[in-house]
Coordinates of C-alpha atoms and ligand atoms in Angstrom, one line a residue:
M15 CA 0.1 0.3 0.2
A16 CA 1.1 3.7 -0.9
R17 CA 0.1 6.7 -0.1
I18 CA -0.6 9.0 -3.8
V19 CA -1.2 12.4 -4.0
M20 CA -3.7 12.7 -7.6
K21 CA -4.1 16.7 -9.3
F22 CA -6.4 16.7 -11.7
G23 CA -6.7 20.5 -13.9
G24 CA -9.0 22.6 -15.3
T25 CA -9.8 20.5 -18.7
S26 CA -10.0 17.2 -16.8
V27 CA -12.9 18.5 -14.4
A28 CA -14.4 20.3 -17.2
D29 CA -17.5 18.8 -17.2
I30 CA -19.8 16.1 -15.3
P31 CA -18.6 13.2 -17.4
R32 CA -14.9 14.5 -17.3
I33 CA -15.5 14.6 -13.7
R34 CA -16.4 10.7 -13.9
N35 CA -13.6 9.9 -15.4
V36 CA -11.4 11.4 -13.0
A37 CA -13.2 9.1 -10.7
R38 CA -12.6 6.3 -12.7
H39 CA -8.6 7.2 -12.4
V40 CA -9.1 7.7 -8.4
K41 CA -11.1 4.3 -8.4
R42 CA -8.4 2.5 -9.7
E43 CA -5.4 3.4 -7.5
I44 CA -7.9 2.8 -4.7
D45 CA -8.6 -0.8 -5.9
A46 CA -4.8 -1.0 -6.1
G47 CA -5.4 -0.3 -2.0
H48 CA -3.8 3.0 -1.6
E49 CA -4.5 5.8 0.6
V50 CA -5.4 9.0 -1.9
A51 CA -5.7 12.6 -1.6
V52 CA -7.2 14.5 -4.7
V53 CA -6.7 18.1 -5.7
V54 CA -8.8 19.7 -8.2
S55 CA -8.7 23.1 -10.2
A56 CA -12.2 24.8 -10.6
M57 CA -13.9 24.0 -14.1
A58 CA -11.6 25.0 -17.4
G59 CA -12.3 28.2 -17.6
K60 CA -14.1 29.1 -14.7
T61 CA -11.1 31.0 -13.2
N62 CA -10.8 33.3 -15.6
E63 CA -14.9 33.9 -15.3
L64 CA -14.6 35.1 -11.5
V65 CA -11.4 37.3 -12.3
A66 CA -13.4 39.1 -15.1
W67 CA -16.3 39.4 -12.5
V68 CA -13.9 40.9 -9.7
Q69 CA -12.6 43.4 -12.3
D70 CA -16.4 44.6 -13.6
A71 CA -17.3 44.8 -10.1
S72 CA -14.9 47.0 -8.8
R73 CA -14.9 49.2 -11.8
Q74 CA -15.0 53.0 -10.4
E75 CA -16.8 55.5 -12.4
G76 CA -14.6 57.9 -14.6
S77 CA -11.4 56.1 -13.7
S78 CA -9.5 53.7 -16.1
L79 CA -7.6 51.8 -12.9
N80 CA -8.9 48.7 -11.5
L81 CA -8.1 48.4 -8.2
Y82 CA -9.7 46.3 -5.9
D83 CA -9.4 44.4 -2.4
A84 CA -7.2 41.2 -3.1
R85 CA -9.0 39.8 -0.2
E86 CA -12.0 39.6 -1.8
Y87 CA -10.4 38.9 -5.3
D88 CA -9.8 35.5 -3.5
A89 CA -12.8 35.2 -1.6
V90 CA -14.4 35.1 -5.3
V91 CA -11.9 33.3 -7.5
A92 CA -11.0 30.4 -4.9
S93 CA -15.1 29.5 -5.1
G94 CA -14.2 27.8 -8.1
E95 CA -12.6 25.1 -6.9
Q96 CA -15.0 24.5 -3.8
V97 CA -17.9 23.1 -6.7
T98 CA -15.4 20.9 -8.4
A99 CA -14.4 18.9 -5.0
G100 CA -17.6 18.8 -3.9
L101 CA -18.9 17.4 -7.6
L102 CA -16.1 15.2 -7.4
A103 CA -16.6 13.8 -4.2
L104 CA -19.9 13.3 -4.7
V105 CA -19.5 11.3 -7.7
L106 CA -17.0 9.1 -5.8
Q107 CA -19.6 8.0 -3.3
A108 CA -21.9 7.2 -6.3
M109 CA -19.7 4.6 -7.2
G110 CA -19.7 3.7 -3.3
I111 CA -16.1 5.0 -2.5
N112 CA -15.8 6.9 0.9
A113 CA -15.2 9.9 0.3
R114 CA -15.3 13.9 1.3
S115 CA -14.2 17.3 0.2
W116 CA -12.0 19.5 2.1
Q117 CA -11.2 23.2 1.5
G118 CA -8.1 25.0 2.2
W119 CA -9.3 26.7 5.6
Q120 CA -10.5 23.3 6.9
I121 CA -7.0 21.3 6.3
P122 CA -5.6 24.0 7.1
I123 CA -3.5 25.0 4.6
R124 CA -1.4 27.9 5.8
T125 CA -0.8 31.0 3.7
D126 CA 1.4 34.0 4.1
S127 CA -0.9 37.2 3.5
A128 CA 0.2 37.9 -0.1
H129 CA -3.4 37.7 -1.2
G130 CA -3.8 36.5 -4.9
A131 CA -0.3 35.4 -5.0
A132 CA 0.2 34.2 -1.5
R133 CA 3.2 31.3 -0.4
I134 CA 1.7 28.0 1.4
E135 CA 3.4 28.4 4.9
D136 CA 2.2 24.9 6.3
I137 CA -0.4 22.1 6.1
D138 CA -1.3 20.1 8.9
G139 CA -2.0 16.9 7.5
S140 CA -3.0 15.0 10.6
D141 CA -6.9 15.0 9.9
L142 CA -6.4 13.7 6.2
V143 CA -4.0 10.6 7.7
R144 CA -7.0 9.9 10.0
R145 CA -9.4 9.6 7.6
F146 CA -6.9 7.7 5.4
G147 CA -7.2 5.2 8.3
E148 CA -10.6 5.1 8.2
G149 CA -10.7 4.2 4.3
Q150 CA -11.8 7.7 3.1
V151 CA -10.5 9.6 -0.2
A152 CA -10.1 13.2 0.2
V153 CA -10.9 15.8 -2.3
I154 CA -9.4 19.1 -1.9
T155 CA -9.7 22.2 -3.2
G156 CA -6.6 23.7 -5.1
F157 CA -5.6 26.9 -5.4
Q158 CA -6.3 28.4 -2.1
G159 CA -5.5 28.1 1.5
I160 CA -6.1 30.3 4.5
G161 CA -4.0 33.6 5.7
P162 CA -2.7 34.9 8.9
D163 CA -5.8 37.0 8.4
K164 CA -7.9 34.2 8.7
R165 CA -9.3 34.8 5.3
I166 CA -9.0 32.7 1.9
A167 CA -5.7 33.3 0.0
T168 CA -5.0 32.2 -3.4
L169 CA -1.8 30.6 -4.5
G170 CA -1.5 32.5 -8.1
R171 CA -2.7 31.1 -11.1
G172 CA -1.9 27.7 -12.1
G173 CA -1.3 27.4 -8.3
S174 CA -3.0 23.8 -8.1
D175 CA 0.0 22.2 -8.9
T176 CA 1.8 23.5 -5.9
S177 CA -1.3 23.0 -3.6
A178 CA -0.7 19.2 -4.8
V179 CA 3.0 19.2 -4.3
A180 CA 2.7 20.9 -1.2
V181 CA -0.4 18.2 0.3
A182 CA 2.2 15.4 -1.1
A183 CA 5.4 16.8 0.8
A184 CA 3.1 17.6 4.1
L185 CA 1.8 13.8 3.9
K186 CA 5.0 11.9 3.3
A187 CA 3.3 10.8 0.0
D188 CA 5.0 8.1 -2.3
R189 CA 4.1 10.0 -5.5
C190 CA 2.3 13.3 -6.6
D191 CA 0.3 12.7 -10.1
I192 CA -0.7 15.9 -12.4
Y193 CA -3.1 14.7 -14.1
T194 CA -3.4 17.3 -17.5
D195 CA -4.5 17.6 -20.8
V196 CA -1.3 16.4 -22.5
D197 CA 0.7 13.0 -21.5
G198 CA 3.4 14.5 -20.3
V199 CA 6.3 17.6 -20.2
Y200 CA 7.0 17.9 -24.1
T201 CA 10.3 19.2 -25.8
T202 CA 8.1 22.2 -26.0
D203 CA 4.3 23.4 -26.5
P204 CA 2.9 20.9 -28.3
R205 CA 0.0 23.1 -28.8
I206 CA 2.8 25.2 -30.9
E207 CA 5.0 22.4 -32.5
P208 CA 3.1 19.5 -33.3
K209 CA 6.6 17.9 -33.6
A210 CA 7.3 18.3 -30.1
R211 CA 8.4 15.0 -28.1
R212 CA 7.4 13.6 -25.2
L213 CA 10.2 13.8 -22.3
S214 CA 10.1 10.4 -20.1
R215 CA 12.3 12.4 -18.0
I216 CA 13.3 15.8 -16.8
S217 CA 15.5 17.8 -14.1
F218 CA 14.1 19.7 -11.1
E219 CA 16.0 22.5 -12.6
E220 CA 15.4 22.5 -16.6
M221 CA 11.7 21.8 -15.1
L222 CA 12.2 25.2 -13.1
E223 CA 13.4 26.8 -15.7
M224 CA 10.9 25.5 -18.4
A225 CA 8.1 27.2 -16.0
S226 CA 9.4 30.1 -15.0
L227 CA 10.4 31.0 -18.8
G228 CA 7.0 30.7 -19.9
A229 CA 6.0 26.4 -20.5
K230 CA 3.0 26.6 -18.3
V231 CA 2.2 22.6 -17.7
L232 CA 3.3 23.2 -13.9
Q233 CA 3.2 26.3 -11.8
V234 CA 7.3 27.4 -10.7
R235 CA 6.5 27.2 -7.6
S236 CA 5.5 23.7 -7.6
V237 CA 8.5 22.4 -9.1
E238 CA 10.5 24.6 -6.3
L239 CA 8.9 22.5 -3.8
A240 CA 8.9 19.2 -5.6
M241 CA 12.8 19.8 -5.5
V242 CA 13.5 21.2 -1.7
H243 CA 11.0 18.0 -0.5
K244 CA 11.8 15.8 -3.1
V245 CA 8.3 14.9 -4.0
R246 CA 8.3 12.3 -6.8
T247 CA 6.3 13.7 -9.1
F248 CA 4.6 12.7 -12.5
V249 CA 2.9 14.7 -15.5
R250 CA 0.5 12.8 -17.1
S251 CA -3.0 12.6 -19.3
S252 CA -6.5 12.0 -17.5
F253 CA -7.6 11.4 -20.9
E254 CA -6.2 8.5 -21.4
D255 CA -8.3 5.2 -20.3
P256 CA -8.2 5.0 -16.7
D257 CA -8.2 1.0 -17.0
A258 CA -5.7 0.9 -19.8
P259 CA -2.6 -1.3 -19.4
G260 CA -0.1 0.3 -17.5
M261 CA -1.6 3.2 -16.0
G262 CA -1.7 1.8 -12.6
D263 CA 1.9 0.8 -12.7
F264 CA 3.2 2.2 -9.8
D265 CA 6.9 2.3 -10.3
N266 CA 6.7 3.5 -14.0
P267 CA 3.2 5.2 -14.3
P268 CA 2.9 6.9 -18.1
G269 CA 3.8 10.2 -18.6
T270 CA 7.4 12.4 -17.3
L271 CA 8.9 12.0 -14.2
I272 CA 10.2 15.5 -12.5
C273 CA 13.9 14.0 -10.8
D274 CA 17.0 14.6 -10.0
E275 CA 19.6 15.2 -12.5
D276 CA 21.5 11.9 -11.6
E277 CA 18.7 10.0 -12.6
I278 CA 18.9 11.2 -16.0
V279 CA 21.1 8.3 -18.1
E280 CA 21.2 10.1 -21.4
Q281 CA 21.4 14.1 -21.2
Q282 CA 21.1 15.9 -24.3
V283 CA 22.6 19.6 -24.7
V284 CA 19.4 21.3 -24.8
T285 CA 16.0 19.9 -23.5
G286 CA 13.3 22.5 -24.3
I287 CA 12.2 25.3 -25.7
A288 CA 9.8 27.5 -23.8
Y289 CA 8.0 31.0 -24.6
A290 CA 6.6 33.9 -23.1
K291 CA 4.2 35.9 -24.8
D292 CA 3.2 39.2 -23.9
E293 CA 6.4 41.2 -22.9
A294 CA 7.2 44.5 -23.0
Q295 CA 10.7 46.4 -23.2
I296 CA 11.3 49.9 -21.8
S297 CA 14.3 51.7 -22.6
L298 CA 15.6 55.1 -20.8
R299 CA 17.4 57.2 -23.1
R300 CA 20.4 59.0 -22.4
V301 CA 20.8 58.1 -18.4
A302 CA 23.2 59.3 -15.9
D303 CA 26.4 57.0 -16.1
R304 CA 27.3 57.1 -12.5
P305 CA 27.4 54.4 -9.5
G306 CA 23.8 53.8 -8.0
V307 CA 21.7 54.7 -11.3
A308 CA 20.7 50.7 -12.0
A309 CA 19.9 50.8 -7.9
G310 CA 17.7 53.9 -8.2
I311 CA 15.8 52.8 -11.2
F312 CA 15.4 49.2 -10.4
G313 CA 14.7 49.3 -6.2
P314 CA 11.7 51.3 -6.9
M315 CA 10.2 49.1 -9.5
A316 CA 10.9 46.1 -7.0
E317 CA 9.4 48.0 -4.3
A318 CA 6.2 48.4 -6.5
N319 CA 6.4 44.3 -7.1
I320 CA 7.1 44.9 -10.7
N321 CA 8.8 42.0 -12.2
V322 CA 12.0 43.3 -14.2
D323 CA 13.5 40.4 -16.2
M324 CA 16.1 41.2 -19.3
I325 CA 18.5 44.4 -18.7
V326 CA 20.5 45.6 -21.1
Q327 CA 23.1 48.6 -20.4
N328 CA 24.8 50.4 -23.4
I329 CA 28.4 51.4 -23.1
S330 CA 27.9 54.9 -22.9
E331 CA 29.6 56.5 -25.7
D332 CA 30.7 60.0 -24.4
G333 CA 31.2 59.0 -20.4
S334 CA 28.2 60.6 -19.0
R335 CA 25.6 58.9 -20.9
T336 CA 24.2 55.9 -21.6
D337 CA 20.8 53.9 -22.4
M338 CA 19.6 51.3 -20.2
T339 CA 16.7 48.9 -21.8
F340 CA 14.7 46.3 -19.6
T341 CA 11.7 44.1 -20.1
V342 CA 8.7 43.6 -17.9
P343 CA 5.1 42.0 -18.2
S344 CA 3.2 43.7 -20.4
G345 CA -0.1 44.1 -17.7
D346 CA 2.5 45.8 -15.7
V347 CA 3.8 48.7 -18.2
A348 CA 1.8 51.6 -17.1
R349 CA 2.8 51.0 -13.5
A350 CA 6.4 50.8 -14.5
L351 CA 5.8 53.8 -16.5
A352 CA 4.4 55.8 -13.6
V353 CA 7.2 54.7 -10.8
L354 CA 9.9 56.1 -13.6
E355 CA 8.0 59.1 -14.0
K356 CA 7.7 59.5 -10.0
N357 CA 12.0 59.0 -10.0
K358 CA 12.6 60.6 -12.9
A359 CA 14.3 63.9 -11.5
S360 CA 16.5 61.5 -9.1
V361 CA 17.6 58.9 -11.4
G362 CA 18.6 61.6 -14.5
F363 CA 17.3 60.6 -17.9
D364 CA 15.8 61.9 -20.8
V365 CA 13.0 60.3 -22.6
V366 CA 11.7 57.1 -21.8
Q367 CA 10.4 54.7 -24.7
H368 CA 8.3 52.0 -24.6
E369 CA 6.6 49.0 -26.6
T370 CA 4.5 45.9 -25.9
G371 CA 3.7 42.8 -27.8
M372 CA 7.5 41.1 -27.6
T373 CA 7.9 37.3 -26.7
K374 CA 10.9 36.0 -24.8
V375 CA 12.0 32.4 -26.4
S376 CA 14.0 30.3 -24.0
V377 CA 16.6 27.0 -25.0
I378 CA 17.1 25.2 -21.9
G379 CA 19.0 22.2 -21.0
I380 CA 21.7 21.5 -18.3
G381 CA 24.0 20.0 -21.4
M382 CA 25.2 23.8 -21.8
R383 CA 27.2 23.9 -19.0
S384 CA 29.8 21.5 -20.3
H385 CA 29.0 22.9 -24.3
A386 CA 29.9 25.5 -26.3
G387 CA 28.3 27.1 -29.2
V388 CA 24.9 26.7 -28.0
A389 CA 23.4 30.4 -28.3
A390 CA 25.6 30.9 -31.2
T391 CA 23.9 28.2 -33.0
A392 CA 20.0 29.6 -31.6
F393 CA 21.5 33.3 -33.4
K394 CA 22.4 31.7 -36.5
A395 CA 18.9 30.2 -36.7
L396 CA 17.0 32.3 -36.1
A397 CA 18.8 35.2 -38.3
E398 CA 18.4 32.9 -41.2
K399 CA 14.3 33.2 -40.9
G400 CA 14.8 37.3 -41.0
I401 CA 14.1 37.3 -37.0
N402 CA 15.6 40.1 -35.2
I403 CA 17.0 40.2 -32.0
R404 CA 16.1 42.3 -29.2
A405 CA 17.4 41.6 -25.9
I406 CA 19.3 38.6 -24.6
T407 CA 20.2 37.0 -21.3
T408 CA 21.9 33.7 -20.6
S409 CA 22.8 31.7 -17.3
E410 CA 24.3 28.4 -17.0
I411 CA 21.7 26.2 -18.4
K412 CA 19.6 28.9 -20.5
I413 CA 19.6 30.7 -23.3
S414 CA 16.5 33.9 -23.6
I415 CA 15.8 35.6 -26.4
L416 CA 13.9 38.7 -26.8
I417 CA 11.8 39.3 -30.2
D418 CA 8.6 40.8 -31.9
G419 CA 5.6 38.7 -31.0
P420 CA 4.5 37.8 -34.6
Y421 CA 7.3 35.7 -34.8
A422 CA 7.1 33.8 -31.8
E423 CA 5.8 31.0 -33.1
L424 CA 8.7 30.6 -35.9
A425 CA 10.8 31.3 -33.9
V426 CA 9.8 28.3 -31.3
R427 CA 9.9 25.8 -34.3
T428 CA 13.2 27.1 -35.9
L429 CA 14.5 26.6 -32.3
H430 CA 12.9 23.1 -31.8
S431 CA 14.4 21.7 -35.0
V432 CA 17.7 23.4 -35.2
Y433 CA 18.8 21.4 -31.8
G434 CA 17.3 18.1 -33.1
L435 CA 14.0 17.8 -30.8
D436 CA 11.9 16.9 -33.2
K437 CA 14.1 13.7 -33.8
Q438 CA 13.9 10.5 -31.9
Ligands
ADP519 P1 -4.3 21.8 -16.4 O1 -5.5 23.1 -16.6 O2 -4.1 20.6 -16.3 O3 -3.1 22.8 -14.9 P2 -2.5 23.8 -18.1 O4 -3.3 24.4 -19.1 O5 -2.2 24.6 -16.9 O6 -3.1 22.6 -17.6 O7 -1.6 23.0 -18.8 C1 -1.0 22.2 -19.6 C2 -1.1 23.0 -21.2 O8 0.4 23.3 -20.8 C3 -1.0 22.4 -22.1 O9 -2.0 21.9 -23.1 C4 0.4 22.7 -22.6 O10 -0.3 23.5 -24.1 C5 0.8 23.8 -22.3 N1 2.4 23.6 -22.5 C6 3.0 24.3 -22.2 N2 4.3 23.9 -23.0 C7 4.7 22.4 -22.4 C8 5.6 21.8 -22.6 N3 6.6 22.2 -22.5 N4 4.7 20.2 -22.6 C9 3.5 20.3 -21.9 N5 2.6 21.1 -21.8 C10 3.2 22.4 -22.2
LIG520 N1 -8.4 27.7 -11.6 C1 -7.0 28.3 -10.6 C2 -6.4 29.1 -12.1 O1 -7.0 28.8 -12.9 C3 -5.7 27.3 -10.7 C4 -5.1 26.1 -11.0 O2 -6.0 25.8 -12.0 O3 -4.3 25.8 -11.0 O4 -5.3 29.4 -12.2
MG521 MG1 -2.2 24.3 -15.0

């Protein structure tokens, strides 16, 4: 007997027939004698709908700003998971399985106070474990917990992945299975490149880069938690027949295992390509070239919680003035410009220019550590397709390139093919 956490995303619980299908996956593991905690997302599209309602309800007359109370945002958007948890518990009960739903506060899953983007601080798994002893299946709402103010707090979009891994860590589960609408982690988003291949394993480090550079198959924080707590995490499909041969294989279920680097036998130089749309580029022209300028620009950005990503500073031509370019998510441009304007006098720059609609494409692979020329290959391949590069950043295991949005798909496919990722 083992203890398993099974997480089902929005498309997997999009309607009652799909929830019934999810219940069959759960039944398979129960029949095999395992203790099971299920974590569910809201039905596909539901969270977006709830977010739109929040924005609509909080619109102030005569103002283009849309400021709202993050605690009430959480109260509204967390409701989608409450519905699916209850429905799955009902379907399981109708199949003769002892099951009950749990909301974040009932367990409790304790978070910090950052409403809308809260971090899980602690999970008390004792009640769940006691109920396992009584043969009960726990169906847990993903995406939510309870903050220090005793109010519901949500974990940021895609947060049910994090709920699942955190619950698995708290319960010392033997496995955490993330069921979604693809049958694993691919070399790139299979929606953009049909030639993408499924990876049987990917290292925590690479998965962390893939997720933070745009591959939304797992929320970044869930990968961090899996890495730190050594949770054996698989990404697999909920759409396969729950009773097909091999689906219940305990050690080698179908899908992608996220694991330590040394568990991967044949390491490729490049493992995957990720992309993030809706990036914006902001340039400060003729900035004073003196110590403290970067701190003067990016300090206030950090205080305003604006996520600055790629930063490029030009060499000053005359020794006194330079240009500084950086990227932020498009949604943060207005706030970033306001912060810059406020600090214009102390920073000292001439003009600020901005452009939205950029895409960041990234090449990821642990093998890059020991191979030269990986970046040059990308630059050459993009040049051959006439794709202009606006900014570049690199780390030990990734290269990120900023390009104009309309070239995103072409760039992803070009890079995917130039590193041979479409070949077996
Ligand atoms: P869920 O609702 O189950 O959480 P998501 O939509 O959040 O599912 O994540 C699954 C989606 O992630 C897939 O449909 C796929 O389009 C996308 N995706 C992006 N990059 C990758 C990748 N490298 N491998 C697999 N899926 C990816
Ligand atoms: N329902 C939430 C969202 O759409 C959480 C999740 O699906 O992981 O972001
Ligand atoms: Mg998701």
